């Protein structure tokens, strides 16, 4: 079982460059999420999706865009990377958002912006 | 505002018991999750509480008091592999997860 797969695992960008982080899940989950994790802080929600073709803003959406063209994929884009976006990015998915349904996480993408 | 508080770091001895506390103030409450995260890895689900009381799963137990905005994770018979960060997360009124910064648990032989 692959679960949630993120690519790439590591990336170094220069300020102003753009890139797309890919997330794929094979659990037929409706809900998908993008988080960032910074030292000394809790996971912060960037954007999320409640189903194919839908996206919504989370706590820290500025500077990021997302797309969910297929149910199994959730893409996170950085249009013009800034050093403040240096972080570890986690994608997660869940069957629903309620009750006891846990979120399942990918292994993360470590992104450095120089 | 919404706030989740956990101790930053704790140290315990192999074979002992440790309790990791979590206090929260959120806009609504629809459940509390505990996750384990080893260094450089993804968070993995440990437990879920929505009603007051203790939930036991093998060596791990989680307790919730909604009136006090308080939860703890109890780890028994500590093993070296339990060295990790433990994340507390509360599901708010919109079913969004609000995450604590995590407690780094160091196990010494």
PDB file of C-alpha atoms in Angstrom:
ATOM      1  CA  UNK A   1       0.000   0.000   0.000  1.00  0.00           C
ATOM      2  CA  UNK A   2       1.507   3.315  -1.104  1.00  0.00           C
ATOM      3  CA  UNK A   3      -0.900   5.489   0.927  1.00  0.00           C
ATOM      4  CA  UNK A   4       0.038   9.128   0.356  1.00  0.00           C
ATOM      5  CA  UNK A   5       2.996   9.816  -1.930  1.00  0.00           C
ATOM      6  CA  UNK A   6       4.692  13.195  -2.241  1.00  0.00           C
ATOM      7  CA  UNK A   7       7.185  14.270  -4.888  1.00  0.00           C
ATOM      8  CA  UNK A   8       9.805  15.597  -4.790  1.00  0.00           C
ATOM      9  CA  UNK A   9      11.253  14.772  -1.354  1.00  0.00           C
ATOM     10  CA  UNK A  10      13.792  17.602  -1.421  1.00  0.00           C
ATOM     11  CA  UNK A  11      14.162  20.755  -3.493  1.00  0.00           C
ATOM     12  CA  UNK A  12      16.228  23.915  -3.428  1.00  0.00           C
ATOM     13  CA  UNK A  13      14.881  26.963  -5.248  1.00  0.00           C
ATOM     14  CA  UNK A  14      16.059  30.483  -5.842  1.00  0.00           C
ATOM     15  CA  UNK A  15      13.879  33.414  -4.844  1.00  0.00           C
ATOM     16  CA  UNK A  16      11.344  34.121  -7.578  1.00  0.00           C
ATOM     17  CA  UNK A  17      11.355  30.637  -9.092  1.00  0.00           C
ATOM     18  CA  UNK A  18       8.172  28.621  -9.356  1.00  0.00           C
ATOM     19  CA  UNK A  19       7.481  24.965  -8.717  1.00  0.00           C
ATOM     20  CA  UNK A  20       4.724  22.445  -8.133  1.00  0.00           C
ATOM     21  CA  UNK A  21       4.599  19.888  -5.344  1.00  0.00           C
ATOM     22  CA  UNK A  22       2.742  16.710  -6.201  1.00  0.00           C
ATOM     23  CA  UNK A  23       0.610  14.601  -3.871  1.00  0.00           C
ATOM     24  CA  UNK A  24      -1.099  11.341  -4.785  1.00  0.00           C
ATOM     25  CA  UNK A  25      -3.236   9.061  -2.616  1.00  0.00           C
ATOM     26  CA  UNK A  26      -4.535   5.590  -3.416  1.00  0.00           C
ATOM     27  CA  UNK A  27      -7.063   5.261  -0.578  1.00  0.00           C
ATOM     28  CA  UNK A  28     -10.004   6.797  -2.465  1.00  0.00           C
ATOM     29  CA  UNK A  29     -10.171   9.606   0.101  1.00  0.00           C
ATOM     30  CA  UNK A  30     -12.403  12.589  -0.568  1.00  0.00           C
ATOM     31  CA  UNK A  31     -10.484  15.103   1.546  1.00  0.00           C
ATOM     32  CA  UNK A  32      -6.930  16.237   0.884  1.00  0.00           C
ATOM     33  CA  UNK A  33      -4.791  18.829   2.658  1.00  0.00           C
ATOM     34  CA  UNK A  34      -1.543  20.715   2.314  1.00  0.00           C
ATOM     35  CA  UNK A  35       0.312  21.745   5.475  1.00  0.00           C
ATOM     36  CA  UNK A  36       3.587  23.388   6.241  1.00  0.00           C
ATOM     37  CA  UNK A  37       5.632  22.512   9.317  1.00  0.00           C
ATOM     38  CA  UNK A  38       8.110  24.991  10.746  1.00  0.00           C
ATOM     39  CA  UNK A  39      10.340  24.620  13.835  1.00  0.00           C
ATOM     40  CA  UNK A  40       8.556  25.441  17.084  1.00  0.00           C
ATOM     41  CA  UNK A  41       5.163  25.693  15.415  1.00  0.00           C
ATOM     42  CA  UNK A  42       2.287  23.361  14.851  1.00  0.00           C
ATOM     43  CA  UNK A  43       1.301  22.163  11.408  1.00  0.00           C
ATOM     44  CA  UNK A  44      -0.426  24.981   9.565  1.00  0.00           C
ATOM     45  CA  UNK A  45      -3.049  24.365   6.913  1.00  0.00           C
ATOM     46  CA  UNK A  46      -2.327  26.034   3.568  1.00  0.00           C
ATOM     47  CA  UNK A  47      -5.183  24.802   1.365  1.00  0.00           C
ATOM     48  CA  UNK A  48      -7.517  21.848   1.367  1.00  0.00           C
ATOM     49  CA  UNK A  49      -9.990  20.074  -0.884  1.00  0.00           C
ATOM     50  CA  UNK A  50     -13.252  18.328  -0.014  1.00  0.00           C
ATOM     51  CA  UNK A  51     -13.503  16.519  -3.341  1.00  0.00           C
ATOM     52  CA  UNK A  52     -12.446  16.430  -6.981  1.00  0.00           C
ATOM     53  CA  UNK A  53     -12.613  19.885  -8.549  1.00  0.00           C
ATOM     54  CA  UNK A  54     -12.889  21.742  -5.227  1.00  0.00           C
ATOM     55  CA  UNK A  55     -10.329  23.739  -3.255  1.00  0.00           C
ATOM     56  CA  UNK A  56     -10.489  26.039  -0.238  1.00  0.00           C
ATOM     57  CA  UNK A  57      -8.116  28.291   1.678  1.00  0.00           C
ATOM     58  CA  UNK A  58      -6.652  27.289   5.001  1.00  0.00           C
ATOM     59  CA  UNK A  59      -4.851  29.315   7.633  1.00  0.00           C
ATOM     60  CA  UNK A  60      -1.836  30.428   5.541  1.00  0.00           C
ATOM     61  CA  UNK A  61      -2.816  30.417   1.831  1.00  0.00           C
ATOM     62  CA  UNK A  62      -0.921  33.500   0.598  1.00  0.00           C
ATOM     63  CA  UNK A  63       1.739  32.756  -2.009  1.00  0.00           C
ATOM     64  CA  UNK A  64       0.340  29.300  -2.799  1.00  0.00           C
ATOM     65  CA  UNK A  65      -2.176  27.877  -5.257  1.00  0.00           C
ATOM     66  CA  UNK A  66      -3.666  24.404  -5.499  1.00  0.00           C
ATOM     67  CA  UNK A  67      -5.570  22.236  -7.927  1.00  0.00           C
ATOM     68  CA  UNK A  68      -7.524  18.987  -7.578  1.00  0.00           C
ATOM     69  CA  UNK A  69      -8.302  17.907 -11.133  1.00  0.00           C
ATOM     70  CA  UNK A  70      -8.401  14.226 -10.203  1.00  0.00           C
ATOM     71  CA  UNK A  71      -9.646  12.726  -6.954  1.00  0.00           C
ATOM     72  CA  UNK A  72      -6.341  11.025  -6.222  1.00  0.00           C
ATOM     73  CA  UNK A  73      -4.080  14.041  -6.867  1.00  0.00           C
ATOM     74  CA  UNK A  74      -3.643  17.364  -5.077  1.00  0.00           C
ATOM     75  CA  UNK A  75      -1.070  19.811  -6.414  1.00  0.00           C
ATOM     76  CA  UNK A  76       0.498  22.714  -4.521  1.00  0.00           C
ATOM     77  CA  UNK A  77       2.064  25.506  -6.542  1.00  0.00           C
ATOM     78  CA  UNK A  78       4.459  28.274  -5.579  1.00  0.00           C
ATOM     79  CA  UNK A  79       4.258  30.969  -8.228  1.00  0.00           C
ATOM     80  CA  UNK A  80       7.180  33.108  -7.037  1.00  0.00           C
ATOM     81  CA  UNK A  81       9.118  31.466  -4.227  1.00  0.00           C
ATOM     82  CA  UNK A  82      10.222  33.550  -1.236  1.00  0.00           C
ATOM     83  CA  UNK A  83      12.667  32.642   1.572  1.00  0.00           C
ATOM     84  CA  UNK A  84       9.720  32.702   4.029  1.00  0.00           C
ATOM     85  CA  UNK A  85       8.383  29.657   2.211  1.00  0.00           C
ATOM     86  CA  UNK A  86      11.340  27.547   3.277  1.00  0.00           C
ATOM     87  CA  UNK A  87       9.642  24.745   5.180  1.00  0.00           C
ATOM     88  CA  UNK A  88       8.657  21.102   5.241  1.00  0.00           C
ATOM     89  CA  UNK A  89       5.443  20.561   3.333  1.00  0.00           C
ATOM     90  CA  UNK A  90       3.124  17.694   4.170  1.00  0.00           C
ATOM     91  CA  UNK A  91       0.200  16.441   2.164  1.00  0.00           C
ATOM     92  CA  UNK A  92      -2.533  14.503   3.952  1.00  0.00           C
ATOM     93  CA  UNK A  93      -5.793  12.815   3.046  1.00  0.00           C
ATOM     94  CA  UNK A  94      -8.832  11.558   4.915  1.00  0.00           C
ATOM     95  CA  UNK A  95     -12.067   9.753   4.157  1.00  0.00           C
ATOM     96  CA  UNK A  96     -14.073  12.628   5.640  1.00  0.00           C
ATOM     97  CA  UNK A  97     -13.517  15.586   7.943  1.00  0.00           C
ATOM     98  CA  UNK A  98     -15.751  14.491  10.765  1.00  0.00           C
ATOM     99  CA  UNK A  99     -15.970  11.899  13.484  1.00  0.00           C
ATOM    100  CA  UNK A 100     -12.868   9.892  14.164  1.00  0.00           C
ATOM    101  CA  UNK A 101     -11.461   9.853  10.646  1.00  0.00           C
ATOM    102  CA  UNK A 102      -7.721  10.462  10.962  1.00  0.00           C
ATOM    103  CA  UNK A 103      -5.643  12.203   8.363  1.00  0.00           C
ATOM    104  CA  UNK A 104      -2.977  10.108   6.635  1.00  0.00           C
ATOM    105  CA  UNK A 105       0.244  11.911   5.800  1.00  0.00           C
ATOM    106  CA  UNK A 106       2.854  11.675   3.083  1.00  0.00           C
ATOM    107  CA  UNK A 107       6.570  11.675   3.924  1.00  0.00           C
ATOM    108  CA  UNK A 108       6.939  15.394   3.277  1.00  0.00           C
ATOM    109  CA  UNK A 109       8.820  17.667   0.879  1.00  0.00           C
ATOM    110  CA  UNK A 110      11.739  19.610   2.298  1.00  0.00           C
ATOM    111  CA  UNK A 111      11.899  22.892   0.418  1.00  0.00           C
ATOM    112  CA  UNK A 112      14.632  25.504   0.749  1.00  0.00           C
ATOM    113  CA  UNK A 113      14.357  28.919  -0.892  1.00  0.00           C
ATOM    114  CA  UNK A 114      17.643  30.789  -1.260  1.00  0.00           C
TER     115      UNK A 114
ATOM    116  CA  UNK B   1      -7.875  32.994  19.099  1.00  0.00           C
ATOM    117  CA  UNK B   2      -7.253  29.276  18.952  1.00  0.00           C
ATOM    118  CA  UNK B   3      -4.439  27.808  20.979  1.00  0.00           C
ATOM    119  CA  UNK B   4      -2.997  24.389  21.709  1.00  0.00           C
ATOM    120  CA  UNK B   5      -0.312  24.112  24.412  1.00  0.00           C
ATOM    121  CA  UNK B   6       2.073  21.213  24.917  1.00  0.00           C
ATOM    122  CA  UNK B   7       5.438  20.998  26.681  1.00  0.00           C
ATOM    123  CA  UNK B   8       8.280  21.473  24.214  1.00  0.00           C
ATOM    124  CA  UNK B   9      10.410  18.581  25.404  1.00  0.00           C
ATOM    125  CA  UNK B  10      10.297  15.753  27.934  1.00  0.00           C
ATOM    126  CA  UNK B  11      12.817  13.116  28.982  1.00  0.00           C
ATOM    127  CA  UNK B  12      12.003   9.678  30.361  1.00  0.00           C
ATOM    128  CA  UNK B  13      13.739   6.392  31.055  1.00  0.00           C
ATOM    129  CA  UNK B  14      13.306   3.164  29.117  1.00  0.00           C
ATOM    130  CA  UNK B  15      10.703   0.957  30.783  1.00  0.00           C
ATOM    131  CA  UNK B  16       9.085   3.845  32.675  1.00  0.00           C
ATOM    132  CA  UNK B  17       5.766   5.685  32.192  1.00  0.00           C
ATOM    133  CA  UNK B  18       5.395   9.208  30.822  1.00  0.00           C
ATOM    134  CA  UNK B  19       2.400  11.530  30.551  1.00  0.00           C
ATOM    135  CA  UNK B  20       2.311  14.219  27.862  1.00  0.00           C
ATOM    136  CA  UNK B  21      -0.223  16.970  28.520  1.00  0.00           C
ATOM    137  CA  UNK B  22      -2.164  19.086  26.055  1.00  0.00           C
ATOM    138  CA  UNK B  23      -4.410  22.039  26.876  1.00  0.00           C
ATOM    139  CA  UNK B  24      -6.546  23.746  24.288  1.00  0.00           C
ATOM    140  CA  UNK B  25      -8.717  26.777  23.642  1.00  0.00           C
ATOM    141  CA  UNK B  26     -10.538  26.499  20.335  1.00  0.00           C
ATOM    142  CA  UNK B  27     -13.668  27.777  18.626  1.00  0.00           C
ATOM    143  CA  UNK B  28     -15.740  24.677  19.107  1.00  0.00           C
ATOM    144  CA  UNK B  29     -14.673  21.103  19.719  1.00  0.00           C
ATOM    145  CA  UNK B  30     -15.307  18.041  17.572  1.00  0.00           C
ATOM    146  CA  UNK B  31     -12.609  15.731  18.819  1.00  0.00           C
ATOM    147  CA  UNK B  32      -8.937  15.541  19.767  1.00  0.00           C
ATOM    148  CA  UNK B  33      -6.240  13.559  17.996  1.00  0.00           C
ATOM    149  CA  UNK B  34      -2.781  12.443  19.045  1.00  0.00           C
ATOM    150  CA  UNK B  35      -0.126  11.748  16.413  1.00  0.00           C
ATOM    151  CA  UNK B  36       3.415  10.439  16.644  1.00  0.00           C
ATOM    152  CA  UNK B  37       6.135  11.892  14.443  1.00  0.00           C
ATOM    153  CA  UNK B  38       9.635  10.438  14.289  1.00  0.00           C
ATOM    154  CA  UNK B  39      12.356  12.867  13.205  1.00  0.00           C
ATOM    155  CA  UNK B  40      12.281  13.419   9.468  1.00  0.00           C
ATOM    156  CA  UNK B  41       9.147  11.354   8.997  1.00  0.00           C
ATOM    157  CA  UNK B  42       5.413  11.836   8.559  1.00  0.00           C
ATOM    158  CA  UNK B  43       2.998  12.151  11.488  1.00  0.00           C
ATOM    159  CA  UNK B  44       1.119   8.912  12.146  1.00  0.00           C
ATOM    160  CA  UNK B  45      -2.218   8.586  13.922  1.00  0.00           C
ATOM    161  CA  UNK B  46      -2.219   7.298  17.505  1.00  0.00           C
ATOM    162  CA  UNK B  47      -5.584   8.038  19.097  1.00  0.00           C
ATOM    163  CA  UNK B  48      -8.856   9.950  18.988  1.00  0.00           C
ATOM    164  CA  UNK B  49     -11.026  11.219  21.870  1.00  0.00           C
ATOM    165  CA  UNK B  50     -14.360  12.979  21.593  1.00  0.00           C
ATOM    166  CA  UNK B  51     -16.001  11.977  24.889  1.00  0.00           C
ATOM    167  CA  UNK B  52     -14.587  12.512  28.359  1.00  0.00           C
ATOM    168  CA  UNK B  53     -12.552   9.655  29.718  1.00  0.00           C
ATOM    169  CA  UNK B  54      -9.732   7.320  28.948  1.00  0.00           C
ATOM    170  CA  UNK B  55      -9.138   5.429  25.699  1.00  0.00           C
ATOM    171  CA  UNK B  56      -6.603   2.615  25.905  1.00  0.00           C
ATOM    172  CA  UNK B  57      -4.653   1.106  23.012  1.00  0.00           C
ATOM    173  CA  UNK B  58      -1.962  -1.268  24.136  1.00  0.00           C
ATOM    174  CA  UNK B  59       0.892   0.660  25.739  1.00  0.00           C
ATOM    175  CA  UNK B  60      -0.694   3.996  24.798  1.00  0.00           C
ATOM    176  CA  UNK B  61      -3.703   5.626  26.462  1.00  0.00           C
ATOM    177  CA  UNK B  62      -5.305   9.007  25.878  1.00  0.00           C
ATOM    178  CA  UNK B  63      -7.509  10.961  28.267  1.00  0.00           C
ATOM    179  CA  UNK B  64      -9.886  13.844  27.622  1.00  0.00           C
ATOM    180  CA  UNK B  65     -11.665  16.365  29.830  1.00  0.00           C
ATOM    181  CA  UNK B  66     -13.749  18.682  27.669  1.00  0.00           C
ATOM    182  CA  UNK B  67     -14.803  20.915  30.584  1.00  0.00           C
ATOM    183  CA  UNK B  68     -11.139  21.588  31.410  1.00  0.00           C
ATOM    184  CA  UNK B  69      -9.922  21.787  27.794  1.00  0.00           C
ATOM    185  CA  UNK B  70      -7.336  19.166  28.670  1.00  0.00           C
ATOM    186  CA  UNK B  71      -5.982  15.916  27.333  1.00  0.00           C
ATOM    187  CA  UNK B  72      -3.012  13.710  28.037  1.00  0.00           C
ATOM    188  CA  UNK B  73      -1.240  10.884  26.282  1.00  0.00           C
ATOM    189  CA  UNK B  74       0.109   8.179  28.578  1.00  0.00           C
ATOM    190  CA  UNK B  75       2.894   5.936  27.354  1.00  0.00           C
ATOM    191  CA  UNK B  76       3.715   2.843  29.407  1.00  0.00           C
ATOM    192  CA  UNK B  77       6.707   0.487  29.318  1.00  0.00           C
ATOM    193  CA  UNK B  78       8.691   2.984  27.312  1.00  0.00           C
ATOM    194  CA  UNK B  79      10.900   1.674  24.542  1.00  0.00           C
ATOM    195  CA  UNK B  80      13.724   3.420  22.734  1.00  0.00           C
ATOM    196  CA  UNK B  81      11.607   3.468  19.571  1.00  0.00           C
ATOM    197  CA  UNK B  82       9.114   5.727  21.394  1.00  0.00           C
ATOM    198  CA  UNK B  83      11.607   8.583  21.044  1.00  0.00           C
ATOM    199  CA  UNK B  84       9.638  10.942  18.802  1.00  0.00           C
ATOM    200  CA  UNK B  85       7.527  14.065  18.803  1.00  0.00           C
ATOM    201  CA  UNK B  86       3.922  13.739  19.919  1.00  0.00           C
ATOM    202  CA  UNK B  87       1.429  16.106  18.327  1.00  0.00           C
ATOM    203  CA  UNK B  88      -1.913  17.086  19.831  1.00  0.00           C
ATOM    204  CA  UNK B  89      -4.571  18.345  17.395  1.00  0.00           C
ATOM    205  CA  UNK B  90      -8.115  19.582  18.071  1.00  0.00           C
ATOM    206  CA  UNK B  91     -10.922  19.504  15.529  1.00  0.00           C
ATOM    207  CA  UNK B  92     -12.714  22.852  15.740  1.00  0.00           C
ATOM    208  CA  UNK B  93     -16.299  23.800  14.927  1.00  0.00           C
ATOM    209  CA  UNK B  94     -15.479  23.722  11.179  1.00  0.00           C
ATOM    210  CA  UNK B  95     -13.854  20.294  11.518  1.00  0.00           C
ATOM    211  CA  UNK B  96     -10.456  21.835  10.795  1.00  0.00           C
ATOM    212  CA  UNK B  97      -7.527  20.455  12.788  1.00  0.00           C
ATOM    213  CA  UNK B  98      -5.691  22.954  14.990  1.00  0.00           C
ATOM    214  CA  UNK B  99      -2.244  21.581  15.821  1.00  0.00           C
ATOM    215  CA  UNK B 100       0.010  21.999  18.803  1.00  0.00           C
ATOM    216  CA  UNK B 101       3.732  22.493  18.224  1.00  0.00           C
ATOM    217  CA  UNK B 102       4.433  18.997  19.511  1.00  0.00           C
ATOM    218  CA  UNK B 103       6.309  17.503  22.452  1.00  0.00           C
ATOM    219  CA  UNK B 104       9.709  15.992  21.747  1.00  0.00           C
ATOM    220  CA  UNK B 105      10.097  12.890  23.910  1.00  0.00           C
ATOM    221  CA  UNK B 106      13.630  11.688  24.611  1.00  0.00           C
ATOM    222  CA  UNK B 107      14.013   8.166  25.995  1.00  0.00           C
ATOM    223  CA  UNK B 108      17.195   7.363  27.883  1.00  0.00           C
ATOM    224  CA  UNK B 109      18.452   3.820  28.568  1.00  0.00           C
TER     225      UNK B 109
END
